[in-house]
């Protein structure tokens, strides 16, 4: 089967956004747990971080709460961190395991953020693709809004 004929689920779920801020500024919004907790997740979600060890092999555990108050336990491990260019995170949840690769590239005077999720189970990726494309776009928009608020000059 050629790559063009493979099921859509075999492809990563990818979203991207160009930001006015430098890679270093964007990377800081990912690496500081106090800042990350403010914007991480889709619209209406909040976060309570329990463990955030930002290094390769480090654990990141937190609870996301939906707008209806439903808690979602999250269990992650940082696999790779290359300042200020890339963060690779492994998400562990039975039947919902994936690797998230966040890439920050220079784009003029700003940066391009690319967010790629590769699921262990292609059927699960296919099932969640539409939801995750929307949720990730919201997450990236929340990052952009956070950066606008925190990097405004007087």
PDB file of C-alpha atoms in Angstrom:
ATOM      1  CA  UNK A   1       0.000   0.000   0.000  1.00  0.00           C
ATOM      2  CA  UNK A   2       1.470   3.354  -0.947  1.00  0.00           C
ATOM      3  CA  UNK A   3       1.616   6.230   1.512  1.00  0.00           C
ATOM      4  CA  UNK A   4      -1.128   8.008  -0.459  1.00  0.00           C
ATOM      5  CA  UNK A   5      -3.495   5.051  -0.026  1.00  0.00           C
ATOM      6  CA  UNK A   6      -2.924   4.527   3.697  1.00  0.00           C
ATOM      7  CA  UNK A   7      -5.849   5.234   6.022  1.00  0.00           C
ATOM      8  CA  UNK A   8      -5.948   8.804   7.333  1.00  0.00           C
ATOM      9  CA  UNK A   9      -5.411   7.538  10.888  1.00  0.00           C
ATOM     10  CA  UNK A  10      -1.881   6.425  10.036  1.00  0.00           C
ATOM     11  CA  UNK A  11      -0.893  10.087   9.682  1.00  0.00           C
ATOM     12  CA  UNK A  12      -0.118  12.233  12.712  1.00  0.00           C
ATOM     13  CA  UNK A  13      -2.669  14.802  13.806  1.00  0.00           C
ATOM     14  CA  UNK A  14      -0.870  18.075  13.058  1.00  0.00           C
ATOM     15  CA  UNK A  15      -1.743  21.689  13.851  1.00  0.00           C
ATOM     16  CA  UNK A  16       0.369  24.816  13.564  1.00  0.00           C
ATOM     17  CA  UNK A  17       0.321  28.514  14.280  1.00  0.00           C
ATOM     18  CA  UNK A  18       2.694  31.395  13.555  1.00  0.00           C
ATOM     19  CA  UNK A  19       3.301  33.679  16.529  1.00  0.00           C
ATOM     20  CA  UNK A  20       4.902  37.127  16.722  1.00  0.00           C
ATOM     21  CA  UNK A  21       7.111  36.085  19.646  1.00  0.00           C
ATOM     22  CA  UNK A  22      10.543  34.476  19.354  1.00  0.00           C
ATOM     23  CA  UNK A  23      11.103  30.757  19.927  1.00  0.00           C
ATOM     24  CA  UNK A  24      12.742  31.565  23.253  1.00  0.00           C
ATOM     25  CA  UNK A  25       9.679  33.463  24.487  1.00  0.00           C
ATOM     26  CA  UNK A  26       7.307  30.719  23.295  1.00  0.00           C
ATOM     27  CA  UNK A  27       9.498  27.989  24.789  1.00  0.00           C
ATOM     28  CA  UNK A  28       9.351  29.768  28.163  1.00  0.00           C
ATOM     29  CA  UNK A  29       5.538  29.531  28.094  1.00  0.00           C
ATOM     30  CA  UNK A  30       5.898  25.739  27.804  1.00  0.00           C
ATOM     31  CA  UNK A  31       8.716  25.266  30.309  1.00  0.00           C
ATOM     32  CA  UNK A  32       7.305  27.309  33.223  1.00  0.00           C
ATOM     33  CA  UNK A  33       4.577  25.236  34.925  1.00  0.00           C
ATOM     34  CA  UNK A  34       2.861  28.305  36.439  1.00  0.00           C
ATOM     35  CA  UNK A  35       2.489  29.824  32.984  1.00  0.00           C
ATOM     36  CA  UNK A  36       1.677  26.546  31.239  1.00  0.00           C
ATOM     37  CA  UNK A  37      -1.174  25.811  33.661  1.00  0.00           C
ATOM     38  CA  UNK A  38      -2.783  29.135  32.678  1.00  0.00           C
ATOM     39  CA  UNK A  39      -3.238  28.314  28.996  1.00  0.00           C
ATOM     40  CA  UNK A  40      -2.880  24.538  28.466  1.00  0.00           C
ATOM     41  CA  UNK A  41      -5.905  22.787  27.022  1.00  0.00           C
ATOM     42  CA  UNK A  42      -8.967  23.616  24.958  1.00  0.00           C
ATOM     43  CA  UNK A  43     -11.321  26.505  25.701  1.00  0.00           C
ATOM     44  CA  UNK A  44     -13.005  26.273  29.082  1.00  0.00           C
ATOM     45  CA  UNK A  45     -10.456  23.882  30.611  1.00  0.00           C
ATOM     46  CA  UNK A  46      -8.375  24.543  33.722  1.00  0.00           C
ATOM     47  CA  UNK A  47      -5.378  22.672  35.126  1.00  0.00           C
ATOM     48  CA  UNK A  48      -4.054  21.556  38.488  1.00  0.00           C
ATOM     49  CA  UNK A  49      -0.434  20.446  38.115  1.00  0.00           C
ATOM     50  CA  UNK A  50       0.719  17.783  40.586  1.00  0.00           C
ATOM     51  CA  UNK A  51       4.182  17.038  39.187  1.00  0.00           C
ATOM     52  CA  UNK A  52       6.187  18.881  36.517  1.00  0.00           C
ATOM     53  CA  UNK A  53       9.786  17.713  36.066  1.00  0.00           C
ATOM     54  CA  UNK A  54      10.799  19.477  32.845  1.00  0.00           C
ATOM     55  CA  UNK A  55      13.718  17.329  31.683  1.00  0.00           C
ATOM     56  CA  UNK A  56      14.095  14.247  29.477  1.00  0.00           C
ATOM     57  CA  UNK A  57      12.604  11.362  31.445  1.00  0.00           C
ATOM     58  CA  UNK A  58      10.783  13.773  33.772  1.00  0.00           C
ATOM     59  CA  UNK A  59       7.176  13.173  34.779  1.00  0.00           C
ATOM     60  CA  UNK A  60       4.296  15.592  34.216  1.00  0.00           C
ATOM     61  CA  UNK A  61       1.074  14.716  36.022  1.00  0.00           C
ATOM     62  CA  UNK A  62      -1.937  16.970  36.242  1.00  0.00           C
ATOM     63  CA  UNK A  63      -5.700  17.122  36.295  1.00  0.00           C
ATOM     64  CA  UNK A  64      -7.527  18.960  33.530  1.00  0.00           C
ATOM     65  CA  UNK A  65     -11.045  20.086  34.362  1.00  0.00           C
ATOM     66  CA  UNK A  66     -13.594  20.592  31.640  1.00  0.00           C
ATOM     67  CA  UNK A  67     -15.948  23.551  31.626  1.00  0.00           C
ATOM     68  CA  UNK A  68     -18.545  21.274  33.267  1.00  0.00           C
ATOM     69  CA  UNK A  69     -16.097  20.466  36.096  1.00  0.00           C
ATOM     70  CA  UNK A  70     -15.314  16.930  34.913  1.00  0.00           C
ATOM     71  CA  UNK A  71     -11.746  15.984  35.983  1.00  0.00           C
ATOM     72  CA  UNK A  72      -9.420  14.288  33.510  1.00  0.00           C
ATOM     73  CA  UNK A  73      -6.265  12.773  35.022  1.00  0.00           C
ATOM     74  CA  UNK A  74      -3.255  13.256  32.732  1.00  0.00           C
ATOM     75  CA  UNK A  75      -0.037  11.278  32.922  1.00  0.00           C
ATOM     76  CA  UNK A  76       2.886  12.391  30.736  1.00  0.00           C
ATOM     77  CA  UNK A  77       6.621  11.921  30.451  1.00  0.00           C
ATOM     78  CA  UNK A  78       9.029  14.306  28.770  1.00  0.00           C
ATOM     79  CA  UNK A  79      10.987  12.280  26.229  1.00  0.00           C
ATOM     80  CA  UNK A  80      13.099  14.992  24.598  1.00  0.00           C
ATOM     81  CA  UNK A  81      13.718  18.675  25.243  1.00  0.00           C
ATOM     82  CA  UNK A  82      15.819  20.742  22.848  1.00  0.00           C
ATOM     83  CA  UNK A  83      15.826  24.409  23.895  1.00  0.00           C
ATOM     84  CA  UNK A  84      14.262  26.393  22.228  1.00  0.00           C
ATOM     85  CA  UNK A  85      13.316  24.153  19.296  1.00  0.00           C
ATOM     86  CA  UNK A  86      11.477  20.994  20.363  1.00  0.00           C
ATOM     87  CA  UNK A  87       9.594  19.272  23.179  1.00  0.00           C
ATOM     88  CA  UNK A  88       8.552  15.628  22.889  1.00  0.00           C
ATOM     89  CA  UNK A  89       5.993  14.371  25.404  1.00  0.00           C
ATOM     90  CA  UNK A  90       4.611  10.868  25.846  1.00  0.00           C
ATOM     91  CA  UNK A  91       0.944  10.750  26.912  1.00  0.00           C
ATOM     92  CA  UNK A  92      -0.066   7.602  28.805  1.00  0.00           C
ATOM     93  CA  UNK A  93      -3.708   6.623  28.999  1.00  0.00           C
ATOM     94  CA  UNK A  94      -4.894   3.088  28.248  1.00  0.00           C
ATOM     95  CA  UNK A  95      -6.174   2.976  24.663  1.00  0.00           C
ATOM     96  CA  UNK A  96      -5.300   6.641  24.174  1.00  0.00           C
ATOM     97  CA  UNK A  97      -1.483   6.582  24.165  1.00  0.00           C
ATOM     98  CA  UNK A  98       0.320   9.004  21.889  1.00  0.00           C
ATOM     99  CA  UNK A  99       3.517  10.970  21.444  1.00  0.00           C
ATOM    100  CA  UNK A 100       3.228  14.743  21.118  1.00  0.00           C
ATOM    101  CA  UNK A 101       6.036  16.580  19.345  1.00  0.00           C
ATOM    102  CA  UNK A 102       6.009  20.365  19.657  1.00  0.00           C
ATOM    103  CA  UNK A 103       8.382  22.089  17.263  1.00  0.00           C
ATOM    104  CA  UNK A 104       9.300  25.773  17.386  1.00  0.00           C
ATOM    105  CA  UNK A 105      10.838  27.150  14.191  1.00  0.00           C
ATOM    106  CA  UNK A 106      12.082  30.640  13.408  1.00  0.00           C
ATOM    107  CA  UNK A 107       9.523  32.451  11.246  1.00  0.00           C
ATOM    108  CA  UNK A 108      10.753  35.939  10.385  1.00  0.00           C
ATOM    109  CA  UNK A 109      10.997  37.791  13.706  1.00  0.00           C
ATOM    110  CA  UNK A 110       8.542  35.362  15.329  1.00  0.00           C
ATOM    111  CA  UNK A 111       8.110  31.621  15.471  1.00  0.00           C
ATOM    112  CA  UNK A 112       6.025  28.840  13.992  1.00  0.00           C
ATOM    113  CA  UNK A 113       4.632  26.285  16.443  1.00  0.00           C
ATOM    114  CA  UNK A 114       3.889  22.839  15.041  1.00  0.00           C
ATOM    115  CA  UNK A 115       2.003  20.346  17.205  1.00  0.00           C
ATOM    116  CA  UNK A 116       2.050  16.719  16.004  1.00  0.00           C
ATOM    117  CA  UNK A 117       0.326  13.830  17.793  1.00  0.00           C
ATOM    118  CA  UNK A 118       1.225  10.275  16.760  1.00  0.00           C
ATOM    119  CA  UNK A 119      -1.107   7.680  18.291  1.00  0.00           C
ATOM    120  CA  UNK A 120      -0.087   4.093  19.040  1.00  0.00           C
ATOM    121  CA  UNK A 121      -3.487   2.915  17.777  1.00  0.00           C
ATOM    122  CA  UNK A 122      -4.430   4.340  14.350  1.00  0.00           C
ATOM    123  CA  UNK A 123      -8.125   3.563  14.994  1.00  0.00           C
ATOM    124  CA  UNK A 124      -8.023   5.744  18.117  1.00  0.00           C
ATOM    125  CA  UNK A 125      -6.403   8.562  16.137  1.00  0.00           C
ATOM    126  CA  UNK A 126      -9.113   8.252  13.507  1.00  0.00           C
ATOM    127  CA  UNK A 127     -11.842   8.317  16.162  1.00  0.00           C
ATOM    128  CA  UNK A 128     -10.407  11.437  17.857  1.00  0.00           C
ATOM    129  CA  UNK A 129      -9.012  13.318  14.834  1.00  0.00           C
ATOM    130  CA  UNK A 130     -11.834  15.878  14.378  1.00  0.00           C
ATOM    131  CA  UNK A 131     -12.087  16.578  18.134  1.00  0.00           C
ATOM    132  CA  UNK A 132      -8.302  16.921  18.542  1.00  0.00           C
ATOM    133  CA  UNK A 133      -7.899  19.202  15.540  1.00  0.00           C
ATOM    134  CA  UNK A 134     -10.427  21.604  17.103  1.00  0.00           C
ATOM    135  CA  UNK A 135      -9.067  21.207  20.655  1.00  0.00           C
ATOM    136  CA  UNK A 136      -5.487  21.795  19.522  1.00  0.00           C
ATOM    137  CA  UNK A 137      -6.457  24.910  17.555  1.00  0.00           C
ATOM    138  CA  UNK A 138      -8.119  26.222  20.729  1.00  0.00           C
ATOM    139  CA  UNK A 139      -5.049  25.304  22.782  1.00  0.00           C
ATOM    140  CA  UNK A 140      -2.736  27.149  20.390  1.00  0.00           C
ATOM    141  CA  UNK A 141      -5.079  30.167  20.404  1.00  0.00           C
ATOM    142  CA  UNK A 142      -4.914  30.165  24.211  1.00  0.00           C
ATOM    143  CA  UNK A 143      -1.105  30.112  23.969  1.00  0.00           C
ATOM    144  CA  UNK A 144      -1.195  33.086  21.584  1.00  0.00           C
ATOM    145  CA  UNK A 145      -3.507  35.021  23.920  1.00  0.00           C
ATOM    146  CA  UNK A 146      -1.276  34.197  26.904  1.00  0.00           C
ATOM    147  CA  UNK A 147       1.788  35.438  25.045  1.00  0.00           C
ATOM    148  CA  UNK A 148       0.015  38.640  24.029  1.00  0.00           C
ATOM    149  CA  UNK A 149      -0.873  39.351  27.658  1.00  0.00           C
ATOM    150  CA  UNK A 150       2.518  38.437  29.118  1.00  0.00           C
ATOM    151  CA  UNK A 151       4.743  40.071  26.515  1.00  0.00           C
ATOM    152  CA  UNK A 152       2.962  43.411  26.117  1.00  0.00           C
ATOM    153  CA  UNK A 153       5.273  46.347  26.474  1.00  0.00           C
ATOM    154  CA  UNK A 154       4.184  49.361  28.567  1.00  0.00           C
TER     155      UNK A 154
END
